[in-house]
Short mmCIF file of C-alpha atoms in Angstrom, two decimals:
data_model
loop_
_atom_site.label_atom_id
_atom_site.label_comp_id
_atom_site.label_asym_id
_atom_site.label_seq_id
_atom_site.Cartn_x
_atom_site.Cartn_y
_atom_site.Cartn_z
CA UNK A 1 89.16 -158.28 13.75
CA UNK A 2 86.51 -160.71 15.55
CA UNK A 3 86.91 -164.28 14.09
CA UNK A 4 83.02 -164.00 13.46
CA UNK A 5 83.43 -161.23 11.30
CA UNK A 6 84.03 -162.90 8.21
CA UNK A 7 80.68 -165.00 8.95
CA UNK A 8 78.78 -161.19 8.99
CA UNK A 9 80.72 -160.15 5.99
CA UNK A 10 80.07 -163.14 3.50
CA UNK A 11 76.32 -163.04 4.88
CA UNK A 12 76.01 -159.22 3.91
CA UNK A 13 77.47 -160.04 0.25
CA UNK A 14 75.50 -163.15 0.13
CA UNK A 15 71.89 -161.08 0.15
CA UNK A 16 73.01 -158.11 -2.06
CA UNK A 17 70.12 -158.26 -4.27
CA UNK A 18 67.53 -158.63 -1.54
CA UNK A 19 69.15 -155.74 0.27
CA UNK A 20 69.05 -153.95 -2.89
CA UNK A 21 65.40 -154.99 -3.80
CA UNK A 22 64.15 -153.75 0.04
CA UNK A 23 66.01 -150.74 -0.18
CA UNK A 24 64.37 -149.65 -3.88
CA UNK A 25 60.75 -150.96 -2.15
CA UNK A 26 61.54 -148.60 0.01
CA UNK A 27 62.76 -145.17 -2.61
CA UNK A 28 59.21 -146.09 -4.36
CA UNK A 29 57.45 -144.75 -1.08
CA UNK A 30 57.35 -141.24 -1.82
CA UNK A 31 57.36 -139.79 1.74
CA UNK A 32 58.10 -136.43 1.67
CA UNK A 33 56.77 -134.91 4.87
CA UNK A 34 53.45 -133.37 4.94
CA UNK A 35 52.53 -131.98 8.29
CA UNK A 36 49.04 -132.91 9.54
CA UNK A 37 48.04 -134.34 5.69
CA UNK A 38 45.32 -136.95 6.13
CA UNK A 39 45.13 -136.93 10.11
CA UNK A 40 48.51 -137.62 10.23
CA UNK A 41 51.30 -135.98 12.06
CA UNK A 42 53.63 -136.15 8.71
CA UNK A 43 50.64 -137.44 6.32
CA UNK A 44 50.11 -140.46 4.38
CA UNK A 45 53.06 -141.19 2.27
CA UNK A 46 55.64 -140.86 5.27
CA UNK A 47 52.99 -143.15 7.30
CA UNK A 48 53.32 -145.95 4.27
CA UNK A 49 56.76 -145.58 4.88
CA UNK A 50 57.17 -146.17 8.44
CA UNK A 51 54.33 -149.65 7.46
CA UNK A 52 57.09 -150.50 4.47
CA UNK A 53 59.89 -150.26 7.35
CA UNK A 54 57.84 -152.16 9.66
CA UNK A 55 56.96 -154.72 7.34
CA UNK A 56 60.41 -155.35 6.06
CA UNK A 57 61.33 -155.85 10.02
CA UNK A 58 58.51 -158.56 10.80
CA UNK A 59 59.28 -160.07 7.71
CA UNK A 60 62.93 -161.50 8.99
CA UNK A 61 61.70 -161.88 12.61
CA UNK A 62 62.05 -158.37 14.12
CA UNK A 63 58.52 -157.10 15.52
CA UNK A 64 58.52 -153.18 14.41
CA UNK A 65 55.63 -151.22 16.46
CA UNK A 66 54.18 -148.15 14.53
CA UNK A 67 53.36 -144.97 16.51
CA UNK A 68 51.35 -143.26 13.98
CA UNK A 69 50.31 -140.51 16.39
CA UNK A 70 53.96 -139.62 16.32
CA UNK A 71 55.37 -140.12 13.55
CA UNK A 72 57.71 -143.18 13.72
CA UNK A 73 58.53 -146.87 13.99
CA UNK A 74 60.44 -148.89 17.06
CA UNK A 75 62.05 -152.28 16.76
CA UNK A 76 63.00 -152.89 20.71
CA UNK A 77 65.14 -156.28 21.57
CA UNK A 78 65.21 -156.35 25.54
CA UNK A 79 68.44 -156.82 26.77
CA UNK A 80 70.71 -155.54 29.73
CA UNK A 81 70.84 -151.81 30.39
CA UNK A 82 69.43 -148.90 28.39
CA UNK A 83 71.72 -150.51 25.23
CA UNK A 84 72.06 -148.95 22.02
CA UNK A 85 70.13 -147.14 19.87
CA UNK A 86 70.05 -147.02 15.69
CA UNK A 87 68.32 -144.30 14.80
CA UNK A 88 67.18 -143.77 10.94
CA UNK A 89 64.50 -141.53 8.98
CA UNK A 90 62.36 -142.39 6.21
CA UNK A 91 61.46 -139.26 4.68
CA UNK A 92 62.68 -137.39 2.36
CA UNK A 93 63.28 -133.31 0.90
CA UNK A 94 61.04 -132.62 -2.02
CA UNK A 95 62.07 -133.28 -5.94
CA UNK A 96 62.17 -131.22 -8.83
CA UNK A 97 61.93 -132.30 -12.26
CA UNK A 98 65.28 -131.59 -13.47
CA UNK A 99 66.11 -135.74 -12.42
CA UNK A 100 68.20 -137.23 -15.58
CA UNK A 101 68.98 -140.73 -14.33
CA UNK A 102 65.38 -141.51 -13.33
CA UNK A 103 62.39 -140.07 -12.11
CA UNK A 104 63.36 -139.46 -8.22
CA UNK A 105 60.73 -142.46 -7.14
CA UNK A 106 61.49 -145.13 -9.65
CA UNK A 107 64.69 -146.26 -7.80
CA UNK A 108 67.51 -147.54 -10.91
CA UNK A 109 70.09 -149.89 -10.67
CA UNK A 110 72.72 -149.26 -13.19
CA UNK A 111 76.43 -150.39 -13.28
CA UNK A 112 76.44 -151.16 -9.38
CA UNK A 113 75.08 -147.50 -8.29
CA UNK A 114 71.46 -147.41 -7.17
CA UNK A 115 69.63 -144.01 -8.30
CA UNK A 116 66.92 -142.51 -6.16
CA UNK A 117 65.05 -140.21 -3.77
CA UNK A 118 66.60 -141.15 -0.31
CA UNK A 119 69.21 -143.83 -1.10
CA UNK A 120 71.60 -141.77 0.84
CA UNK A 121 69.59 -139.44 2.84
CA UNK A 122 68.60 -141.94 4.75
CA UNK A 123 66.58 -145.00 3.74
CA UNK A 124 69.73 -146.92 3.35
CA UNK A 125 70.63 -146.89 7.14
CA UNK A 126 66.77 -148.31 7.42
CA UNK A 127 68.29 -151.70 5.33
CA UNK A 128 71.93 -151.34 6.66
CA UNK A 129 70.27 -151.42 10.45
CA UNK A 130 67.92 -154.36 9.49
CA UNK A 131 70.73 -156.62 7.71
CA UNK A 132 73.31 -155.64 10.12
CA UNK A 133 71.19 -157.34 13.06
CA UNK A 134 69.96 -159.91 10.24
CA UNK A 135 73.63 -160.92 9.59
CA UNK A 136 74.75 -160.47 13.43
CA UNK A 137 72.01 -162.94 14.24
CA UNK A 138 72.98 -165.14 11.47
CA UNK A 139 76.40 -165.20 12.59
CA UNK A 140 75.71 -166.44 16.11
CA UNK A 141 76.84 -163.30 17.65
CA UNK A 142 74.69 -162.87 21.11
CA UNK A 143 73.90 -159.01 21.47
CA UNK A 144 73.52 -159.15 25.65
CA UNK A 145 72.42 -155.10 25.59
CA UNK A 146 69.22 -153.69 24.68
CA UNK A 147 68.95 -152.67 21.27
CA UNK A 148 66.39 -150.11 19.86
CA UNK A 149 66.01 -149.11 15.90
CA UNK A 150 64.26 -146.16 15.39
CA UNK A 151 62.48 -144.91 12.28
CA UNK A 152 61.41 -141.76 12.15
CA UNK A 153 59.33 -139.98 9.80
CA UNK A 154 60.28 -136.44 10.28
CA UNK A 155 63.98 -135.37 10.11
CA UNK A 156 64.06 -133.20 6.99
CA UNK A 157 60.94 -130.56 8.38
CA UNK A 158 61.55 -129.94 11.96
CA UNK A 159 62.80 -133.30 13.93
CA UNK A 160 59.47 -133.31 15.74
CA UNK A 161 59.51 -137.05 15.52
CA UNK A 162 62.56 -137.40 17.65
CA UNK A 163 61.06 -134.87 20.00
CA UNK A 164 58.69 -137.37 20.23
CA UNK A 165 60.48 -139.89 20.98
CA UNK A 166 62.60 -138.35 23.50
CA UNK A 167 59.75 -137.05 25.51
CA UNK A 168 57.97 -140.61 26.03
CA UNK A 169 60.41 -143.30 25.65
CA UNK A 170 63.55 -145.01 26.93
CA UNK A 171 66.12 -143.63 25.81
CA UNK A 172 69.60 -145.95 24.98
CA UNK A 173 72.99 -145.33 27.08
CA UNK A 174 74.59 -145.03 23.63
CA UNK A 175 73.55 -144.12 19.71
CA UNK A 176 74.36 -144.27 16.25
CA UNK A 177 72.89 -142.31 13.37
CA UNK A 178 73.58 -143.18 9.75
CA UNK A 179 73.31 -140.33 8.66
CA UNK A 180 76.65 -138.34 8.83
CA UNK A 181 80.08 -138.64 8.13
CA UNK A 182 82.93 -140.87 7.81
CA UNK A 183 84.01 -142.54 10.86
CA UNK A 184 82.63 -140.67 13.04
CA UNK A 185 81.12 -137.24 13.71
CA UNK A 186 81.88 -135.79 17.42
CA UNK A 187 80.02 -132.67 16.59
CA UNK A 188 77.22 -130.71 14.69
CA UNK A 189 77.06 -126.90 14.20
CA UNK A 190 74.15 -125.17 15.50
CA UNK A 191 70.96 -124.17 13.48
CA UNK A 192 69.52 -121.53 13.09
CA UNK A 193 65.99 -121.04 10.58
CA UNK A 194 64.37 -117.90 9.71
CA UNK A 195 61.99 -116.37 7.39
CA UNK A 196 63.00 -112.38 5.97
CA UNK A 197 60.09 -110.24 4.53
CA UNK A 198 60.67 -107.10 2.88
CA UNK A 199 59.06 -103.82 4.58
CA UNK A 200 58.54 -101.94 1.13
CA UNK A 201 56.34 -103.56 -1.75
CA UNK A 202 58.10 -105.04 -5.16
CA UNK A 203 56.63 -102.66 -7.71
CA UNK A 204 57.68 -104.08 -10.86
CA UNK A 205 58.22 -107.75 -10.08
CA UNK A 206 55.01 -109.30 -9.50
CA UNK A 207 56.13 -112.85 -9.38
CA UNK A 208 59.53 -114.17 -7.81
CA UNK A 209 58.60 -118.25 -6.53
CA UNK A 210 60.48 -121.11 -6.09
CA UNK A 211 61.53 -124.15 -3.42
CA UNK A 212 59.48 -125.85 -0.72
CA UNK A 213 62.03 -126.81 2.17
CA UNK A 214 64.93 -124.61 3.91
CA UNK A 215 67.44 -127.39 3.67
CA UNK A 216 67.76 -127.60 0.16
CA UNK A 217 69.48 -124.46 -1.71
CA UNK A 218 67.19 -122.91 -4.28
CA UNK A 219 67.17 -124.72 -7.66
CA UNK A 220 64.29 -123.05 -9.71
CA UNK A 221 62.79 -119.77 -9.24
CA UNK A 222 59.39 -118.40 -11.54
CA UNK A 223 60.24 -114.49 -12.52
CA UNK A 224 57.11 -112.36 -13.81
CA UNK A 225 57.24 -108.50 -14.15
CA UNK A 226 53.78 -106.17 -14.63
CA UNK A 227 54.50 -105.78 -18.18
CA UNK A 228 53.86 -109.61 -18.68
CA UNK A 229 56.89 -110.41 -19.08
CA UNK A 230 58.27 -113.63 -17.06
CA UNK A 231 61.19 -116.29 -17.25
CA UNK A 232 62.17 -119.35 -15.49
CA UNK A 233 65.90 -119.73 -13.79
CA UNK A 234 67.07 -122.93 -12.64
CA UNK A 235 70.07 -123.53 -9.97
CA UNK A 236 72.70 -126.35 -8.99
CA UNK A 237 70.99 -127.59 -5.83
CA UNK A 238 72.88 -128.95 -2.90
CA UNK A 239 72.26 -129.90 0.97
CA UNK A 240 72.00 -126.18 2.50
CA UNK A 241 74.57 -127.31 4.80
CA UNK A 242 77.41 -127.41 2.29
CA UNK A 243 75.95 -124.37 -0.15
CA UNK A 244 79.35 -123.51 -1.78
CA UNK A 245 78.92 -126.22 -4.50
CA UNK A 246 75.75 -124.89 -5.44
CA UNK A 247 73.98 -122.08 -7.55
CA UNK A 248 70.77 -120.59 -6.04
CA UNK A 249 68.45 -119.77 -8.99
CA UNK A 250 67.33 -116.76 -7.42
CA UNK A 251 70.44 -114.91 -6.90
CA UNK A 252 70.72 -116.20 -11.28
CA UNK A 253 67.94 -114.53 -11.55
CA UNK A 254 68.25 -111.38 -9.55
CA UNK A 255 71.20 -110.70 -11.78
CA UNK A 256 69.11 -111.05 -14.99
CA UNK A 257 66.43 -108.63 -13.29
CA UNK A 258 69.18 -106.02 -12.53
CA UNK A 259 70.04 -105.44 -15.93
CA UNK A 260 65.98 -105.23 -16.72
CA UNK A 261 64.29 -101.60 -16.89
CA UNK A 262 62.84 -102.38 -13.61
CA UNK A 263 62.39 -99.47 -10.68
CA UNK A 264 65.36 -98.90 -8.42
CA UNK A 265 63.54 -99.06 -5.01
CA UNK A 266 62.76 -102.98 -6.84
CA UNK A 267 66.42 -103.55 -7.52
CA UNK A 268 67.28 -101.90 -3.99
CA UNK A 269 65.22 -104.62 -2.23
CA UNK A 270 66.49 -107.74 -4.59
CA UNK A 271 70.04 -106.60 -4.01
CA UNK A 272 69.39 -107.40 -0.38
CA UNK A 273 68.52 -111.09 -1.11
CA UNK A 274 71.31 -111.75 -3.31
CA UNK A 275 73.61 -110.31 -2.09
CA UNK A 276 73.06 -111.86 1.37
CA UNK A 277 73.27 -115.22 0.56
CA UNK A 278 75.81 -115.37 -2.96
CA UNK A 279 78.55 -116.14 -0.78
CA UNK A 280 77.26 -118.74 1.45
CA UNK A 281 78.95 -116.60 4.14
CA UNK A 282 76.58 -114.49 6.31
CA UNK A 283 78.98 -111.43 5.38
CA UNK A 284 77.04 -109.15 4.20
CA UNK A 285 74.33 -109.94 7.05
CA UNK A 286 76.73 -109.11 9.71
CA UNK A 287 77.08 -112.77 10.77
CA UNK A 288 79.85 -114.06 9.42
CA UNK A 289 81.72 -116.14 12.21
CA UNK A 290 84.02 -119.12 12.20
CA UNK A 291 85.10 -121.06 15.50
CA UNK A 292 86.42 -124.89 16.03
CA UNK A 293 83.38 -126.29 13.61
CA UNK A 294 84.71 -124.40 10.42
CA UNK A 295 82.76 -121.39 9.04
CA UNK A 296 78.98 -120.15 9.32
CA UNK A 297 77.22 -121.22 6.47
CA UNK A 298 74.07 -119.42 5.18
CA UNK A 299 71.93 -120.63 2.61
CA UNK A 300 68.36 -120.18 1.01
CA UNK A 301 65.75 -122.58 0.13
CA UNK A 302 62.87 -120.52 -0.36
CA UNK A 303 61.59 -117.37 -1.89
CA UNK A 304 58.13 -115.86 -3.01
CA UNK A 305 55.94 -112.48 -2.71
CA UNK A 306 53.32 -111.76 -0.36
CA UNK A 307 51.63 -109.07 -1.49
CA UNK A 308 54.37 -107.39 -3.02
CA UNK A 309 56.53 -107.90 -0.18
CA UNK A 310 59.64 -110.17 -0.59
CA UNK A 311 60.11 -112.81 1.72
CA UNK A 312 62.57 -114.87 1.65
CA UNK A 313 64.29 -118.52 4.30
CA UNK A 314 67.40 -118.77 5.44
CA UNK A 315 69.44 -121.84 6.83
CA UNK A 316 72.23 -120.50 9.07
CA UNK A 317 75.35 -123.07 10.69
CA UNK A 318 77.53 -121.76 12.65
CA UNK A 319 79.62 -123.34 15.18
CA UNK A 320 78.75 -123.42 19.34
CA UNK A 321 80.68 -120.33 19.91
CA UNK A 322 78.74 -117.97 18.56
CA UNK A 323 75.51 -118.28 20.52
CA UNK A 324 72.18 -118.63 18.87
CA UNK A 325 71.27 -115.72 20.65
CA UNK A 326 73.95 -113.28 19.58
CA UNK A 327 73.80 -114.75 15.99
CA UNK A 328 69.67 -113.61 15.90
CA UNK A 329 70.35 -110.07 17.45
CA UNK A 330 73.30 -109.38 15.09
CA UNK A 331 70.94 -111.30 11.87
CA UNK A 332 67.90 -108.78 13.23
CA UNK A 333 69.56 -105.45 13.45
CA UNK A 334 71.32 -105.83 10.08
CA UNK A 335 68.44 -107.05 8.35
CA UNK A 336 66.67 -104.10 9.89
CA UNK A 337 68.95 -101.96 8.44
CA UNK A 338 68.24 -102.93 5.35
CA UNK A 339 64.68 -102.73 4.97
CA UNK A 340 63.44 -106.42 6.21
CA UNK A 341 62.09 -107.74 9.36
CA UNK A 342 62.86 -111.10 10.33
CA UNK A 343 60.67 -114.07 12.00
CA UNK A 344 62.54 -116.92 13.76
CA UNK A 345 61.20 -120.36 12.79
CA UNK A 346 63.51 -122.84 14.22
CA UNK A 347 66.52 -122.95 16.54
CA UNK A 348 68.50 -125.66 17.70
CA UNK A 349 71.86 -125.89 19.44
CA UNK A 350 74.48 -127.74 18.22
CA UNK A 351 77.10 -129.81 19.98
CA UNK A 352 80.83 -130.75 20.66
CA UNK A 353 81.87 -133.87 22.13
CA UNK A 354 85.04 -135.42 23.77
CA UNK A 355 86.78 -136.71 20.75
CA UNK A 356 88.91 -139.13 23.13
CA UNK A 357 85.82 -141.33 24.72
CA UNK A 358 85.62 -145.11 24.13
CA UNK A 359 82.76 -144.96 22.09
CA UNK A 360 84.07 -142.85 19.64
CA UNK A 361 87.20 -144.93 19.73
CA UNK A 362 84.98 -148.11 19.24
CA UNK A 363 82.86 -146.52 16.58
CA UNK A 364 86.10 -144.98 14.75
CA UNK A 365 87.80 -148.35 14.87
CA UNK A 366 85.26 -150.54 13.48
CA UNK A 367 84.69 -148.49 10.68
CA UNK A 368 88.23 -147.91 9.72
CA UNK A 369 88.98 -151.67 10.20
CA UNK A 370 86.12 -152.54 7.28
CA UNK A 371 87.26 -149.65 4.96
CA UNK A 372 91.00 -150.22 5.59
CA UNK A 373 91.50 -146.44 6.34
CA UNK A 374 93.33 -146.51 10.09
CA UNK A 375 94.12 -142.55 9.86
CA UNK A 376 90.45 -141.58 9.40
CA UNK A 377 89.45 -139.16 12.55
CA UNK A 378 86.54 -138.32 13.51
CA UNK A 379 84.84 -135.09 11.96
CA UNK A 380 83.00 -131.73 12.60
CA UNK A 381 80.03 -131.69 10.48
CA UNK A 382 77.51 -128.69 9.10
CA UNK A 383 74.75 -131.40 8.86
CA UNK A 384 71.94 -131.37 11.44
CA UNK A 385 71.08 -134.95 12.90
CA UNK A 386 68.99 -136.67 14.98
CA UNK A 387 71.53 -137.06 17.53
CA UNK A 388 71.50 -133.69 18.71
CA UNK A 389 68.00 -134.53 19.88
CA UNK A 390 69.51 -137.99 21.76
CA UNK A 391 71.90 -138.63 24.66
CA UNK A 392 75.21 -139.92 23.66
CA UNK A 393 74.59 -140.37 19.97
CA UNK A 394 77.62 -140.41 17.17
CA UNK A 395 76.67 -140.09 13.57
CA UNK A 396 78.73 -142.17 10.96
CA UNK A 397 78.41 -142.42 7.07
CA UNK A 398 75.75 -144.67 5.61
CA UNK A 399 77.17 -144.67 1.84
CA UNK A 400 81.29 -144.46 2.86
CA UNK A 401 83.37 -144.63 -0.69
CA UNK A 402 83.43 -145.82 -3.29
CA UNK A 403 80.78 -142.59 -4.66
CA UNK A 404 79.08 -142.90 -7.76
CA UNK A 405 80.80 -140.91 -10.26
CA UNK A 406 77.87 -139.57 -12.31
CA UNK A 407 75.38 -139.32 -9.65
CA UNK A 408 73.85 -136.74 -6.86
CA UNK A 409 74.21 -136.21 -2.88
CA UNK A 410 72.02 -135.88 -0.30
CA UNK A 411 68.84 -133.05 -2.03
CA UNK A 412 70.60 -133.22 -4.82
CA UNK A 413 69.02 -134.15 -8.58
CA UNK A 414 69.82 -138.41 -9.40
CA UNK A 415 70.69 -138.52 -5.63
CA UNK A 416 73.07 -141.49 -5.94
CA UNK A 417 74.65 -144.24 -3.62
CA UNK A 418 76.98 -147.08 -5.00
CA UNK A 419 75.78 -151.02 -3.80
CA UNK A 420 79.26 -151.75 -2.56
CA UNK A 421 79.02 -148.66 -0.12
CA UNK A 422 75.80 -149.74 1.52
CA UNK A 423 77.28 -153.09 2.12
CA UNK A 424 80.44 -151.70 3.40
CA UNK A 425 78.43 -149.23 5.78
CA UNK A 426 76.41 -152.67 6.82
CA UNK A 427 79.63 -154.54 8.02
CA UNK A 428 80.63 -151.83 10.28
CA UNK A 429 77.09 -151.02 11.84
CA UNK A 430 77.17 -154.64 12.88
CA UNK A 431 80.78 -154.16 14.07
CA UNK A 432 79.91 -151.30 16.01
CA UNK A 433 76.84 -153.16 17.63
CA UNK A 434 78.72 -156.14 18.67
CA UNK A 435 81.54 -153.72 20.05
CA UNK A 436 79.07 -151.67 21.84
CA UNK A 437 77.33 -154.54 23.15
CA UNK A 438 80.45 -156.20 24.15
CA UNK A 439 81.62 -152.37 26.24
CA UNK A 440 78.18 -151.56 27.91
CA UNK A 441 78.06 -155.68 29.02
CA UNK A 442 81.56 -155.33 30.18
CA UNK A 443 82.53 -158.06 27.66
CA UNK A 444 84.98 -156.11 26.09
CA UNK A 445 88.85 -157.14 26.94
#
């Protein structure tokens, strides 16, 4: 370990409350994404945000510039090279009201575990990035490369913020996203987003509503039937890239309806829905596929009539051998054969890379050294990040152990991150600058 190192590590603990206090100003901003709200490309709240970020920044010395027409913030220190890029969001999936802790914008501090909308997913790795320069600086450690933190305001609801970005500005030889998992992550599964609508009209259920965002597995659903009858369901939410934890409130409720005196053309089409998506598999849509990235994974977030007809989101992972392509055709014809067309509403490819390179043996190393885990390898994930939008990017864990015990993940209810975590995950994002630097600079011994 660098004989500076120490110097970064005592300055991190040293400001523990004021990273805590800037991190909680920054869980009060309520910025889910909005697109187009207000004039704006992601509306007001995520725009406060991205001011909040860029406030923080100027406040310790580091001048933040705002695109508003675009959606996000860039703090750019001029060095050699295209340098490295840090590469955070600020917004955040929608809440329900099912929150126990707190409510999911009045950030709480209890017992060293900080509750809150987006302590994990991701406004943490907004502080982490700002104190790990902050304590690198502090520390007398000269960064020789380029160095660009990005903060974005759209990740959650369609990435067009790093689109963005990538179309109009410079983009660094090497990234890292906090935003994945522990050390590193060499690869993402590919995405796949689509919306299902029943051909024949619900007859007896008039009313079948619930979630706002395709990433997030159903947690509530609204049930009415033309008798006037009606009933509320709520699920166990999770990240819609790691369903099998979860329960999705509208296969719950699908299973009350079935034992309802409802029609059978009604419980024909329902049985479609749940039955598609109970096991998190793709199965029973004809997709089911599993390569070097684990399993597909298909999950639901959303569900509602339109004018009788069921319709219905699905969030589909699977790994890069099974083409996007193939994986629609096969999702199309099945569906078809069921009784439901299908509308594709986002795509993205996802990626695999060379588990042996020196920047995943810098990033690996510098995060096992500060969590005292030397076996740790890097990781396949489900999770879709930025850096599938970036060149060279590596996403690493923002909140590495210790986890709360009593408290939620990423889109889940009391979304929870322990204080010692995000100071951990600070120590080696300033580890993994300085080693960076020190590689791209030719420093490096």
């Amino acid at each position: 370990m660098e004989k500076w190192y120490l110097d970064i590590s005592s300055y991190i603990r040293e400001h523990e409350q004021q990273i805590v206090s800037d991190l909680m100003n920054l869980v009060r901003v309520p910025s889910v994404a909005k697109h187009g709200a207000d004039g704006l490309p992601f509306g007001r709240e995520v725009d406060n945000l991205l001011v909040a970020a860029a406030e923080l920044f100027a406040r310790d010395g580091f001048a933040m510039h705002i695109s508003h027409e675009k959606g996000y913030a860039l703090a750019v220190f001029d060095g050699e090279g295209d340098g490295i890029g840090i590469f955070a969001h600020g917004d955040v999936v929608p809440v329900g009201d099912d929150w126990v802790k707190t409510k999911p914008f009045e950030p709480l501090l209890q017992n060293g575990v900080l509750y809150g909308r987006g302590v994990i997913d991701n406004k943490c790795a907004i502080i982490e990035a700002l104190y790990a320069l902050r304590a690198l600086k502090a520390a007398g450690v000269k960064i020789d490369s380029r160095v660009t933190v990005y903060v974005g305001g759209c990740e959650e609801a369609g990435m067009q913020d790093i689109q963005a970005f990538a179309e109009h500005e410079r983009m660094p030889a090497v990234s890292i996203v906090p935003d994945g998992s522990f050390p590193v992550v060499v690869g993402e599964k590919s995405l796949l987003r689509v919306t299902c609508r029943s051909k024949e009209k619900l007859k007896n259920v008039v009313k079948f509503h619930g979630g706002e965002v395709y990433n997030t597995v159903l947690d509530h659903v609204d049930v009415q039937l033309s008798d006037g009858s009606a009933f509320f369901v709520e699920g166990v939410p999770s990240h819609a890239a790691n369903p099998k934890a979860s329960v999705n409130a509208g296969c719950e409720a699908v299973k009350k309806l079935l034992e309802m005196p409802i029609c059978d053309e009604d419980k024909e089409i329902l049985s479609v829905f749940t039955n598609g998506i109970e096991k998190y598999n793709g199965e029973d849509f004809g997709i089911a596929s599993e390569g070097a990235q684990g399993k597909l994974t298909c999950a639901n977030g959303i569900v509602y009539l339109d004018n009788g007809h069921l319709v219905f989101t699905l969030d589909i992972r699977c790994g890069i051998e099974y083409s996007l392509a193939c994986c629609i055709d096969d999702l199309r014809r099945s569906l078809g054969d069921k009784g439901f067309t299908m509308e594709v509403d986002e795509q993205s490819t996802g990626y695999l890379m060379d588990a042996s390179s020196k920047e995943v043996v810098i990033i690996r190393g510098a995060c096992n050294e500060v969590m005292g885990t030397p076996d740790a390898m890097p990781v396949k994930m489900a999770g879709a990040t930025y850096a599938r939008m970036l060149k060279n990017a590596y996403p690493i864990e923002n909140t590495p152990k210790p986890w709360p015990e009593d408290g939620g993940g990423a889109h889940k209810r009391d979304e929870a991150a322990c204080v010692e975590s995000i100071l951990k995950a600070t120590e080696y994002i300033a580890l993994i600058i300085a080693r960076l630097d020190a590689h791209l600079t030719g420093k490096m011994e």
